[in-house]
mmCIF file of C-alpha atoms in Angstrom:
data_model
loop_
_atom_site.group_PDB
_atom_site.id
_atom_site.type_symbol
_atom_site.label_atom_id
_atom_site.label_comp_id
_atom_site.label_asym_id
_atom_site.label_seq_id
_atom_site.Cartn_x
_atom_site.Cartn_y
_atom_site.Cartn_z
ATOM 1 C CA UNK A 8 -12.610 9.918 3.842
ATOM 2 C CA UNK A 9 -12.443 7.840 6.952
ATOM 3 C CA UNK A 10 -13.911 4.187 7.733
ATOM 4 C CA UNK A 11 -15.767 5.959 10.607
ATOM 5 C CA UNK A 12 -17.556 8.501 7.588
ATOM 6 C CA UNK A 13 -18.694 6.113 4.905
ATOM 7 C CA UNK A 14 -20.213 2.911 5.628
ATOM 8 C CA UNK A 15 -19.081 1.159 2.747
ATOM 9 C CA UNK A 16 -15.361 1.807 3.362
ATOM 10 C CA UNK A 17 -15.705 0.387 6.891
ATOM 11 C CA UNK A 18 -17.200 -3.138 5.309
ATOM 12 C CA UNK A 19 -14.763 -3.139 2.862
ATOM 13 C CA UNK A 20 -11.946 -2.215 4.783
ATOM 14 C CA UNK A 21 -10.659 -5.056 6.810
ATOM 15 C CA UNK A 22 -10.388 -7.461 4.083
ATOM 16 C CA UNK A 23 -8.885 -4.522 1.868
ATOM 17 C CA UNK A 24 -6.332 -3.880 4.354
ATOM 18 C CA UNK A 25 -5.723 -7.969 4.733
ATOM 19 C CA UNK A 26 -5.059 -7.889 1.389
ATOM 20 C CA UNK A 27 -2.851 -5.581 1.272
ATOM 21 C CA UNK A 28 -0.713 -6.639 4.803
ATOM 22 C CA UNK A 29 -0.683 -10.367 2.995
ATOM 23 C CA UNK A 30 1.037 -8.228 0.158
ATOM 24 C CA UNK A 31 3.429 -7.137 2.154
ATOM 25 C CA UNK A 32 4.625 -9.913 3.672
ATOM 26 C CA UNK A 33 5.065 -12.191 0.261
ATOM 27 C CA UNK A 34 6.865 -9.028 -1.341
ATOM 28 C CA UNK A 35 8.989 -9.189 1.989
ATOM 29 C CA UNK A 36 9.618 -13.271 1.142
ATOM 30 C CA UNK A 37 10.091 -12.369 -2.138
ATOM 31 C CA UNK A 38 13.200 -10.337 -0.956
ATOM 32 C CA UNK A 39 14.629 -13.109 0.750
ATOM 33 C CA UNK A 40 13.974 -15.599 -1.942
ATOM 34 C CA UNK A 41 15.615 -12.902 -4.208
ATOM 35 C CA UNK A 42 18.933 -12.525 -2.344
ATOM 36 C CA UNK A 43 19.176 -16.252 -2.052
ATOM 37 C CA UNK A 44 19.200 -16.508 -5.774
ATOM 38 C CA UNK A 45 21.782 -14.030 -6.097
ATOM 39 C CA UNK A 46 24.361 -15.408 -3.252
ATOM 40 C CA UNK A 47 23.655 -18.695 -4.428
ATOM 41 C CA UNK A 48 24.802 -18.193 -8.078
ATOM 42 C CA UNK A 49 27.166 -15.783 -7.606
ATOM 43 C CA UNK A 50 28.981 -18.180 -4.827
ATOM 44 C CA UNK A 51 27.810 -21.565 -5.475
ATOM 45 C CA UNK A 52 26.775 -21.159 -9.062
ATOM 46 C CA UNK A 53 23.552 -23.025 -8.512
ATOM 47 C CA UNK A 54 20.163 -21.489 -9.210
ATOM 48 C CA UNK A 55 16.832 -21.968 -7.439
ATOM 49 C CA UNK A 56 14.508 -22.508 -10.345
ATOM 50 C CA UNK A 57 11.310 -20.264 -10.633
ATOM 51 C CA UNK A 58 12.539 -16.994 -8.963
ATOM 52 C CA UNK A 59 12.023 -14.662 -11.662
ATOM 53 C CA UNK A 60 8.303 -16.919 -12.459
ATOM 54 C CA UNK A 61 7.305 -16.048 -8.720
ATOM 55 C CA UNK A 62 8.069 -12.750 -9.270
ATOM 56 C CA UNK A 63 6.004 -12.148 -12.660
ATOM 57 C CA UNK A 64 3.030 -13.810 -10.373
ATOM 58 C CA UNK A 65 3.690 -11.620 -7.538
ATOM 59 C CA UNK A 66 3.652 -8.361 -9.697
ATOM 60 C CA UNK A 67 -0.128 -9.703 -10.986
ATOM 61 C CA UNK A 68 -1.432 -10.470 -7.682
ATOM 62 C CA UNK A 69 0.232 -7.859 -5.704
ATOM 63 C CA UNK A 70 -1.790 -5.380 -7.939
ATOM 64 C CA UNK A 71 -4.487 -6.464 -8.041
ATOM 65 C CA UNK A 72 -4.597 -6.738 -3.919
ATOM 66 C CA UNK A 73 -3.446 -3.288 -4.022
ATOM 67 C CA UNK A 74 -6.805 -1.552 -6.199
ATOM 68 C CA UNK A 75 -9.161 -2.209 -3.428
ATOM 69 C CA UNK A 76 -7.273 -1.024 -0.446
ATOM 70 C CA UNK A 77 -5.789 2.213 -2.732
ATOM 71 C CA UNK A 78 -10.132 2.946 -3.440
ATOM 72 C CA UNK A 79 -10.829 3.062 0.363
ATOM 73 C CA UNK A 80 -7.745 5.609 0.815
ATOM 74 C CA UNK A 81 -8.437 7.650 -2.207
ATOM 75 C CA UNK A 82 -4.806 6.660 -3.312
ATOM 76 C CA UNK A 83 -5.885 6.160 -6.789
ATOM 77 C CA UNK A 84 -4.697 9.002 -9.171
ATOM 78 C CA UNK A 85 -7.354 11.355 -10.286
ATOM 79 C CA UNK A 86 -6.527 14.310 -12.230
ATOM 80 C CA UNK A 87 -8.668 17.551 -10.769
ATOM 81 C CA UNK A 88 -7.029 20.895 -11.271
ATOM 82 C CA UNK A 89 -10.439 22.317 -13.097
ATOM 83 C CA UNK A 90 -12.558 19.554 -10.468
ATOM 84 C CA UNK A 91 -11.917 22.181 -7.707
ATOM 85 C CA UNK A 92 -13.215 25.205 -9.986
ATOM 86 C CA UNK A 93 -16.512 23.729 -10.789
ATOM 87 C CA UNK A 94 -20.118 24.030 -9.158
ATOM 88 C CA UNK A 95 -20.575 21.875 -5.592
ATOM 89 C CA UNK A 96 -23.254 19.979 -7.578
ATOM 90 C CA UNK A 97 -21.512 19.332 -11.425
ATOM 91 C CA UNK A 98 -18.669 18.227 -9.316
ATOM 92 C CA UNK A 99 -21.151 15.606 -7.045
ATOM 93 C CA UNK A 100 -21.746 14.459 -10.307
ATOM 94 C CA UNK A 101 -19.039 14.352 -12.001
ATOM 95 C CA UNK A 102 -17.316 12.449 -8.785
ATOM 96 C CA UNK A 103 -20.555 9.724 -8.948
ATOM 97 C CA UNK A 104 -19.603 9.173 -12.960
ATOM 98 C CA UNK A 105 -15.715 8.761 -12.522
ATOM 99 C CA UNK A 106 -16.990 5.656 -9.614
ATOM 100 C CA UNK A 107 -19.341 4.517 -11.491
ATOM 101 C CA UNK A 108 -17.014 4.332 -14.520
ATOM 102 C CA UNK A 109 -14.273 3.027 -12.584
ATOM 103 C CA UNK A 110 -16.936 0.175 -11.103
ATOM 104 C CA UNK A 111 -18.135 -0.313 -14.606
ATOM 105 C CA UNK A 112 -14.243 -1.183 -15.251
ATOM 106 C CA UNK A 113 -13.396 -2.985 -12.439
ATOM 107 C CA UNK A 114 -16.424 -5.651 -12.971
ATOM 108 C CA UNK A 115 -15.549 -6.040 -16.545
ATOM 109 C CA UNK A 116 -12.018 -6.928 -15.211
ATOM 110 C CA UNK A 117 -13.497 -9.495 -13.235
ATOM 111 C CA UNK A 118 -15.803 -11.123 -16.064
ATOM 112 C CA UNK A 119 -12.507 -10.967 -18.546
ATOM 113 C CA UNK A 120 -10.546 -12.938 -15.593
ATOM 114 C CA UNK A 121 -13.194 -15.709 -14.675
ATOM 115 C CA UNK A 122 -13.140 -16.437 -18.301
ATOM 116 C CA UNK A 123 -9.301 -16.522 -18.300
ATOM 117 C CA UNK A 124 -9.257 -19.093 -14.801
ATOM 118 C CA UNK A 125 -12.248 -21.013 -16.146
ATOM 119 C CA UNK A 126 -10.460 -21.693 -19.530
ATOM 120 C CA UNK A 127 -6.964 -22.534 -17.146
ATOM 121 C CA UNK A 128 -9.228 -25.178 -15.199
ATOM 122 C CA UNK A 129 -11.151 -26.921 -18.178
ATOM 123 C CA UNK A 130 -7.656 -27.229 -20.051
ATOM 124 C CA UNK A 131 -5.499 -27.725 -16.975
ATOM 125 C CA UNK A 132 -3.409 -25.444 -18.230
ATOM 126 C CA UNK A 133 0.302 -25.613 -16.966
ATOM 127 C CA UNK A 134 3.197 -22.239 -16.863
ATOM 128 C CA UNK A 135 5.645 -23.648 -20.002
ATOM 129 C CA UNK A 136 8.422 -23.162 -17.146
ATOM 130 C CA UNK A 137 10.852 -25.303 -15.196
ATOM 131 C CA UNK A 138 8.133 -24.945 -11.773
ATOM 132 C CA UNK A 139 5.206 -26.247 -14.171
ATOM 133 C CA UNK A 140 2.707 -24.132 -12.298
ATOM 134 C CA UNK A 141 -1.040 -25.269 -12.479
ATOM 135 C CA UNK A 142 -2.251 -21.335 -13.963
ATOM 136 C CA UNK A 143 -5.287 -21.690 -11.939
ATOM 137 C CA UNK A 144 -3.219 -20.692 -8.420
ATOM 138 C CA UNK A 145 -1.954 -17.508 -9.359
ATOM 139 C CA UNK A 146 -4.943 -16.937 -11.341
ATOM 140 C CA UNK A 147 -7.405 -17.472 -8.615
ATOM 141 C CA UNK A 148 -5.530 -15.245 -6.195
ATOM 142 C CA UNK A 149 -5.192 -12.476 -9.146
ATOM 143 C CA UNK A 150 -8.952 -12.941 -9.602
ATOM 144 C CA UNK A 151 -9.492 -12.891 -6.114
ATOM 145 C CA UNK A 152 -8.218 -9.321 -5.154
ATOM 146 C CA UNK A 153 -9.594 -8.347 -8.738
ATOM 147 C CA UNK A 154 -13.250 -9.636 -6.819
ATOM 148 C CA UNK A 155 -12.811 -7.567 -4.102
ATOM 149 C CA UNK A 156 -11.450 -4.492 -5.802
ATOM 150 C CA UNK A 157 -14.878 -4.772 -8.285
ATOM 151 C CA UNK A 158 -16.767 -5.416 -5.333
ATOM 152 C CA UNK A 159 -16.356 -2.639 -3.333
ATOM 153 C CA UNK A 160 -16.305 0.250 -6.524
ATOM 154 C CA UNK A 161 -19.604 -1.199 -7.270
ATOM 155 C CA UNK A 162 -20.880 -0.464 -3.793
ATOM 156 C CA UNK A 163 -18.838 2.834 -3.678
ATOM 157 C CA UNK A 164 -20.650 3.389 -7.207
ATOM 158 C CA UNK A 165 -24.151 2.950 -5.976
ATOM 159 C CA UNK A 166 -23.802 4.778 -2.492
ATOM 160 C CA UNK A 167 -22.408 7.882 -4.197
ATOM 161 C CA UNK A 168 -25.563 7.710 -6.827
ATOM 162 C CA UNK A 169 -27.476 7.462 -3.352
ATOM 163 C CA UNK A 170 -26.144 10.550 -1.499
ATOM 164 C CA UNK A 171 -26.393 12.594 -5.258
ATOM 165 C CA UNK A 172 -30.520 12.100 -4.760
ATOM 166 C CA UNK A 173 -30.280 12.636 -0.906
ATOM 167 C CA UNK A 174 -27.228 14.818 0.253
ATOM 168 C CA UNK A 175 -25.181 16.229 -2.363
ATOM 169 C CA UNK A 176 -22.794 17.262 -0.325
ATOM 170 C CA UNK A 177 -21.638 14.575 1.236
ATOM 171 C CA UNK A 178 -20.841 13.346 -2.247
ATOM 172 C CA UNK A 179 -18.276 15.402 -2.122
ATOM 173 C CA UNK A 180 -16.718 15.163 0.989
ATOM 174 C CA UNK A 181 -16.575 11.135 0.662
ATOM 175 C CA UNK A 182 -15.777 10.586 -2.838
ATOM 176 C CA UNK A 183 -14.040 13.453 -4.038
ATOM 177 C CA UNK A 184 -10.362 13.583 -4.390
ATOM 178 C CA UNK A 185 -8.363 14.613 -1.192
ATOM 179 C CA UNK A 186 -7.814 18.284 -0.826
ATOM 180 C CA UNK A 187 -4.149 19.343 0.386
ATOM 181 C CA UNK A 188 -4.982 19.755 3.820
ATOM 182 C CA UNK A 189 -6.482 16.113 4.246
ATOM 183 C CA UNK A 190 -3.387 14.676 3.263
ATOM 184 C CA UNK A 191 -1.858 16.967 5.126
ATOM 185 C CA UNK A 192 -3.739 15.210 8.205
ATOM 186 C CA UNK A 193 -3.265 11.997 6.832
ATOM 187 C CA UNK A 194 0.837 12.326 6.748
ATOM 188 C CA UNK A 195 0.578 13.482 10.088
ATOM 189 C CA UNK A 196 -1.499 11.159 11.694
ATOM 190 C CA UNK A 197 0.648 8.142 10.258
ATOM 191 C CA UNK A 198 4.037 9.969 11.339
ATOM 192 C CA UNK A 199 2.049 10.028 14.810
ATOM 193 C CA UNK A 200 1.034 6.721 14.649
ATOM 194 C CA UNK A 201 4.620 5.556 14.078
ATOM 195 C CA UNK A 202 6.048 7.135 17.020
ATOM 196 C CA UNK A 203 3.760 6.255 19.056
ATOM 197 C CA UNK A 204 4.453 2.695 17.937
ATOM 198 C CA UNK A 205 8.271 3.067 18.440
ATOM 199 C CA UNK A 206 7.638 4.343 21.779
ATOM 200 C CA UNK A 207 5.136 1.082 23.336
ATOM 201 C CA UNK A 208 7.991 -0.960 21.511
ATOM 202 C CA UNK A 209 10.379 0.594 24.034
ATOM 203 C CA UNK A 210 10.963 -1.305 27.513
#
């Protein structure tokens, strides 16, 4: 499934992928921060407080910046040896009710955490750590990529039911799983990609 096929993955799909390069970065920070803890106790015997606290937040928010972005690329695991086996229209079907479950999952995710950062703000609630951390900032940025991710299953959800009145078909080719030879194409074009990136990097 490509941006350029489905409508809803190319409205979702810049701030998906923003999500996911802001990831990338922090977990790159992270690193740093990491190996700066290590050289500075193992040399210096001094600690910078709040490393491994960071890190428990990054591992929540990462996540949950990561479920949108994985939706748009299919990268979510789905199990479908007997998917392939089955009638074009049970498995149109079957593909609407595992988004429309997964939607139905995702938004309960994001009730469960408003409640969760709403209780955090009334109570000014406080990490019992040495940083002290006000629980509502990791919380809203959890909740925040949790938004998006329920967000864009929803829409997923309801296009899919959509196409099942109208086209079938196209169920399938947008929201089933990937079959071997897509991510066959999909390896290949980001090897390509790469090397053509190395090579405009080249004077």
């Amino acid at each position: 499934m490509t941006a350029d096929d489905n409508p809803i993955a190319r409205f979702f799909g810049p701030p998906a992928r923003l999500l996911a390069i802001l990831s990338g970065w922090w977990l790159l920070a992270l690193s740093f921060l990491t190996v700066a803890e290590i050289l500075l106790r193992k040399l210096l015997s001094v600690s910078i407080q709040g490393v491994d606290e960071i890190g428990g937040y990054t591992l929540a928010v990462v996540s949950a910046f990561g479920c949108a972005n994985a939706l748009l690329v299919k990268g979510h695991t789905r199990v479908d040896f007997l998917l392939g086996r089955l009638p074009g229209r049970l498995r149109a079907a079957l593909n609407v009710a595992a988004y429309a479950l997964l939607a139905g999952l995702a938004a309960f995710a994001a009730w469960r955490g408003w409640a969760v950062l709403s209780e955090s703000i009334e109570f000014q609630s406080h990490a019992n750590s040495p940083l002290q951390t006000p629980l509502w900032l990791p919380q809203s940025a959890w909740l925040a990529g949790i938004a998006v991710f329920a967000a864009a299953s929803g829409a997923m959800a309801a296009h899919a039911l959509l196409l099942l009145a109208t086209d079938w078909r196209r169920v399938n080719r947008l929201y089933g799983p990937l079959t071997v030879e897509e991510e066959v194409d999909i390896e290949v074009g980001a090897v390509l990609a790469r090397g053509a990136a190395s090579g405009e990097s080249r004077p």
